[in-house]
mmCIF file of C-alpha atoms in Angstrom:
data_model
loop_
_atom_site.group_PDB
_atom_site.id
_atom_site.type_symbol
_atom_site.label_atom_id
_atom_site.label_comp_id
_atom_site.label_asym_id
_atom_site.label_seq_id
_atom_site.Cartn_x
_atom_site.Cartn_y
_atom_site.Cartn_z
ATOM 1 C CA MET H 1 24.907 116.563 112.686
ATOM 2 C CA ASP H 2 23.035 119.465 111.081
ATOM 3 C CA LYS H 3 21.666 121.918 113.620
ATOM 4 C CA LEU H 4 18.206 121.894 112.572
ATOM 5 C CA LEU H 5 18.035 117.959 112.264
ATOM 6 C CA GLU H 6 19.562 117.890 115.764
ATOM 7 C CA LYS H 7 16.764 120.125 117.088
ATOM 8 C CA SER H 8 14.355 118.012 115.299
ATOM 9 C CA LEU H 9 15.443 114.851 116.568
ATOM 10 C CA LEU H 10 15.762 116.184 120.116
ATOM 11 C CA TYR H 11 12.245 117.599 119.751
ATOM 12 C CA ASP H 12 10.518 114.530 118.336
ATOM 13 C CA PHE H 13 12.071 112.654 121.428
ATOM 14 C CA TYR H 14 11.472 115.236 124.003
ATOM 15 C CA GLY H 15 9.482 117.840 122.880
ATOM 16 C CA GLU H 16 6.317 116.482 124.934
ATOM 17 C CA LEU H 17 8.114 117.112 128.036
ATOM 18 C CA LEU H 18 8.163 121.030 127.363
ATOM 19 C CA THR H 19 5.017 122.751 128.640
ATOM 20 C CA GLU H 20 2.447 123.964 125.948
ATOM 21 C CA HIS H 21 3.727 127.594 126.095
ATOM 22 C CA GLN H 22 7.104 126.247 125.399
ATOM 23 C CA ARG H 23 6.143 123.882 122.477
ATOM 24 C CA ILE H 24 4.088 126.687 120.727
ATOM 25 C CA VAL H 25 7.086 129.529 121.029
ATOM 26 C CA TYR H 26 9.767 126.599 120.100
ATOM 27 C CA GLU H 27 7.796 125.482 117.147
ATOM 28 C CA SER H 28 7.129 128.742 115.915
ATOM 29 C CA PHE H 29 10.901 130.170 115.990
ATOM 30 C CA VAL H 30 12.555 126.933 115.430
ATOM 31 C CA PHE H 31 10.331 124.961 112.678
ATOM 32 C CA ASP H 32 8.223 127.627 111.475
ATOM 33 C CA ASP H 33 10.920 129.822 110.922
ATOM 34 C CA MET H 34 9.233 132.896 112.342
ATOM 35 C CA SER H 35 11.302 135.675 113.340
ATOM 36 C CA LEU H 36 11.911 136.733 117.413
ATOM 37 C CA ALA H 37 9.388 139.551 116.628
ATOM 38 C CA GLU H 38 6.657 137.646 115.045
ATOM 39 C CA VAL H 39 6.766 135.147 117.643
ATOM 40 C CA ALA H 40 6.860 137.651 120.386
ATOM 41 C CA GLU H 41 3.905 139.598 118.809
ATOM 42 C CA GLU H 42 1.905 136.387 118.449
ATOM 43 C CA GLN H 43 2.509 135.249 121.756
ATOM 44 C CA GLY H 44 2.434 138.598 123.715
ATOM 45 C CA ILE H 45 5.786 138.475 124.997
ATOM 46 C CA THR H 46 9.120 140.615 124.118
ATOM 47 C CA ARG H 47 11.805 139.598 121.653
ATOM 48 C CA GLN H 48 14.136 138.917 124.581
ATOM 49 C CA GLY H 49 11.520 136.636 126.035
ATOM 50 C CA VAL H 50 11.298 134.408 123.103
ATOM 51 C CA HIS H 51 14.998 134.398 122.759
ATOM 52 C CA ASP H 52 15.574 133.462 126.309
ATOM 53 C CA LEU H 53 12.585 130.671 126.215
ATOM 54 C CA VAL H 54 13.973 129.235 122.886
ATOM 55 C CA LYS H 55 17.367 128.908 124.496
ATOM 56 C CA ARG H 56 16.111 127.357 127.599
ATOM 57 C CA CYS H 57 14.181 124.773 125.591
ATOM 58 C CA ASP H 58 17.372 123.741 123.504
ATOM 59 C CA LYS H 59 19.067 123.422 127.026
ATOM 60 C CA ILE H 60 16.199 121.503 128.348
ATOM 61 C CA LEU H 61 15.982 119.041 125.391
ATOM 62 C CA MET H 62 19.924 118.496 125.687
ATOM 63 C CA ASP H 63 19.845 117.810 129.240
ATOM 64 C CA TYR H 64 17.044 115.215 128.583
ATOM 65 C CA GLU H 65 19.327 113.857 125.921
ATOM 66 C CA ASN H 66 22.521 114.017 128.115
ATOM 67 C CA LYS H 67 20.381 111.647 130.690
ATOM 68 C CA LEU H 68 18.329 109.199 128.631
ATOM 69 C CA HIS H 69 20.420 108.970 125.501
ATOM 70 C CA LEU H 70 17.388 108.214 123.515
ATOM 71 C CA VAL H 71 18.641 109.970 120.054
ATOM 72 C CA GLU H 72 22.051 108.719 120.052
ATOM 73 C CA LYS H 73 20.382 105.381 120.589
ATOM 74 C CA PHE H 74 18.042 105.875 117.715
ATOM 75 C CA THR H 75 20.736 106.985 115.342
ATOM 76 C CA ASN H 76 23.248 104.210 115.998
ATOM 77 C CA ILE H 77 20.482 101.666 115.457
ATOM 78 C CA LYS H 78 19.517 103.456 112.372
ATOM 79 C CA MET H 79 22.995 103.508 111.326
ATOM 80 C CA THR H 80 23.504 99.653 112.046
ATOM 81 C CA ILE H 81 20.215 98.968 110.063
ATOM 82 C CA SER H 82 21.379 100.609 107.207
ATOM 83 C CA SER H 83 24.886 98.420 107.289
ATOM 84 C CA ILE H 84 22.799 95.313 107.573
ATOM 85 C CA LYS H 85 20.341 96.358 104.541
ATOM 86 C CA GLU H 86 23.876 96.907 102.778
ATOM 87 C CA LEU H 87 24.936 93.262 103.532
ATOM 88 C CA THR H 88 21.621 92.109 102.205
ATOM 89 C CA ASP H 89 22.517 93.540 98.609
ATOM 90 C CA LEU H 90 23.907 90.441 96.947
ATOM 91 C CA GLU H 91 25.099 92.271 93.743
ATOM 92 C CA GLN H 92 27.168 94.978 95.936
ATOM 93 C CA HIS H 93 28.701 92.056 98.116
ATOM 94 C CA ALA H 94 28.895 89.171 95.224
ATOM 95 C CA ASP H 95 32.712 88.709 96.110
ATOM 96 C CA MET H 96 31.687 88.312 99.802
ATOM 97 C CA ASP H 97 31.421 84.818 101.065
ATOM 98 C CA GLU H 98 27.652 84.250 102.316
ATOM 99 C CA SER H 99 28.592 82.685 105.579
ATOM 100 C CA LEU H 100 30.727 85.609 106.687
ATOM 101 C CA ARG H 101 27.907 88.174 105.339
ATOM 102 C CA LEU H 102 25.551 86.208 107.738
ATOM 103 C CA SER H 103 28.067 86.275 110.434
ATOM 104 C CA ASN H 104 28.127 90.224 109.879
ATOM 105 C CA ILE H 105 24.714 90.475 109.889
ATOM 106 C CA LYS H 106 24.029 88.500 112.902
ATOM 107 C CA SER H 107 26.823 90.570 114.706
ATOM 108 C CA LEU H 108 25.007 93.617 113.628
ATOM 109 C CA SER H 109 21.753 92.205 114.912
ATOM 110 C CA GLU H 110 23.222 91.612 118.206
ATOM 111 C CA ALA H 111 24.676 95.176 118.514
ATOM 112 C CA ILE H 112 20.997 96.423 117.877
ATOM 113 C CA LEU H 113 19.801 94.268 120.667
ATOM 114 C CA GLU H 114 22.221 95.268 122.987
ATOM 115 C CA GLU H 115 21.594 98.935 122.247
ATOM 116 C CA LEU H 116 17.765 98.186 122.948
#
């Protein structure tokens, strides 16, 4: 997974668990593409302080994911739904028996329910 996409997903799921200061610094550096110096000047801290805070936030967000697995579940469910959508495309699966297609859709749906 692309690093920025991974950071975005982790932040989307767990960002509210960071302090307001952590969120501001993290968003400025990671998502607003500000330099360490720009964020440091804006927040009144050192460049090293910004660097350390961003690293700490990355670790905090990853620790939440390692415990809760919400991003992993979301990604798995999204891929499964894409598979279901693909199976509903009659033109793409014209050669597949309809009962087999429905059986596959049912199986994928059950996998989603188990994931939840």
